[in-house]
């Protein structure tokens, strides 16, 4: 069976009440049930996970702390997080990196997620696209430092989300062009392949994230060499998100 397109909703710190969260969730669930050719994942704020579990929709966390639990004020140990039945965890989102999360921390989180059988969605992406092509080295470094402790056998279990910071959210400078996404998708597979000295393309899924809407989703899937999306803003609107799911469902690789 061909691999399903993976579409992940990243709600960030939204919405502001459980009631609203349940409303958005049930809207998304309706579309997800209809478009079964897509693997749909919702990553709500951690506080809503418990109330949204035991549903037919797959859940993910927006972060994954590397300790089971213990004396870590304010953190959520992964043992309690796993109780919410999450299957995925976003790791190294640029909004967390902007608050000081470094590649070393991200590597620890990646290792902990894989050891707990959680599929990590590792976010990478440059802050600016400079004419000197320094952004390519930036991405290479993010990948090398994130993967350096991951054994070859686990590489296939990592999903990578290319999220150029300049294309994300309300401060986006512009939409990423499909060929820019394709460039990083190819580069990412090459870097990971080189790291593990594999001759064939490593079987990792590459998602794209950054202002994905029903307006650009189809072209990105057709020309971006990707396996799905990580959607922020549009994932809080069940109608828009449903349209993205429909586009992904109709896409033939
Ligand atoms: P956006 O966010 O779709 O609102 O640009 C994407 C993300 O940050 O994951």
Tab-separated table of N, CA and C and ligand atoms in Angstrom, residues 10 12 93-95 163 167-170 209-212 230-234, ligand 1:
chain	number	residue	atom	x	y	z
A	10	UNK	N	-0.688	21.775	14.055
A	10	UNK	CA	0.053	22.313	15.198
A	10	UNK	C	-0.707	23.532	15.716
A	12	UNK	N	-0.256	25.139	18.424
A	12	UNK	CA	0.561	26.056	19.250
A	12	UNK	C	-0.181	26.321	20.577
A	93	UNK	N	10.728	22.812	17.193
A	93	UNK	CA	10.009	23.838	16.419
A	93	UNK	C	10.764	25.170	16.524
A	94	UNK	N	10.713	25.953	15.456
A	94	UNK	CA	11.492	27.202	15.443
A	94	UNK	C	11.062	28.164	16.551
A	95	UNK	N	9.791	28.060	16.972
A	95	UNK	CA	9.350	28.956	18.047
A	95	UNK	C	9.988	28.560	19.376
A	163	UNK	N	10.567	23.751	7.868
A	163	UNK	CA	9.772	24.947	8.180
A	163	UNK	C	10.670	26.180	8.145
A	167	UNK	N	8.790	31.924	6.465
A	167	UNK	CA	7.496	31.622	5.813
A	167	UNK	C	6.422	31.239	6.829
A	168	UNK	N	6.761	31.330	8.128
A	168	UNK	CA	5.823	30.846	9.158
A	168	UNK	C	4.944	31.966	9.724
A	169	UNK	N	3.683	31.660	9.874
A	169	UNK	CA	2.751	32.471	10.664
A	169	UNK	C	2.544	33.900	10.183
A	170	UNK	N	2.169	34.741	11.148
A	170	UNK	CA	1.774	36.121	10.816
A	170	UNK	C	2.946	36.963	10.330
A	209	UNK	N	6.127	22.901	6.315
A	209	UNK	CA	5.294	23.766	7.150
A	209	UNK	C	5.694	25.210	6.997
A	210	UNK	N	4.716	26.086	7.009
A	210	UNK	CA	4.949	27.528	6.854
A	210	UNK	C	3.848	28.096	5.983
A	211	UNK	N	2.798	28.642	6.620
A	211	UNK	CA	1.680	29.262	5.890
A	211	UNK	C	1.031	28.332	4.868
A	212	UNK	N	0.872	27.065	5.233
A	212	UNK	CA	0.162	26.151	4.328
A	212	UNK	C	-1.334	26.474	4.406
A	230	UNK	N	2.931	20.249	7.933
A	230	UNK	CA	2.753	20.644	9.330
A	230	UNK	C	2.063	22.005	9.258
A	231	UNK	N	0.829	22.046	9.744
A	231	UNK	CA	-0.008	23.236	9.532
A	231	UNK	C	-0.266	23.955	10.852
A	232	UNK	N	0.050	25.240	10.899
A	232	UNK	CA	-0.203	26.038	12.097
A	232	UNK	C	-1.553	26.729	12.005
A	233	UNK	N	-1.545	28.009	11.633
A	233	UNK	CA	-2.750	28.855	11.612
A	233	UNK	C	-3.978	28.186	11.011
A	234	UNK	N	-3.841	27.612	9.823
A	234	UNK	CA	-5.011	27.039	9.139
A	234	UNK	C	-5.577	25.818	9.865
B	1	LIG	P1	1.799	28.426	10.092
B	1	LIG	O1	2.676	27.666	11.190
B	1	LIG	O2	1.099	27.379	9.260
B	1	LIG	O3	0.850	29.276	10.870
B	1	LIG	O4	2.749	29.251	9.271
B	1	LIG	C1	3.360	26.490	10.874
B	1	LIG	C2	4.170	26.052	12.062
B	1	LIG	O5	4.756	26.910	12.745
B	1	LIG	O6	4.253	24.851	12.358
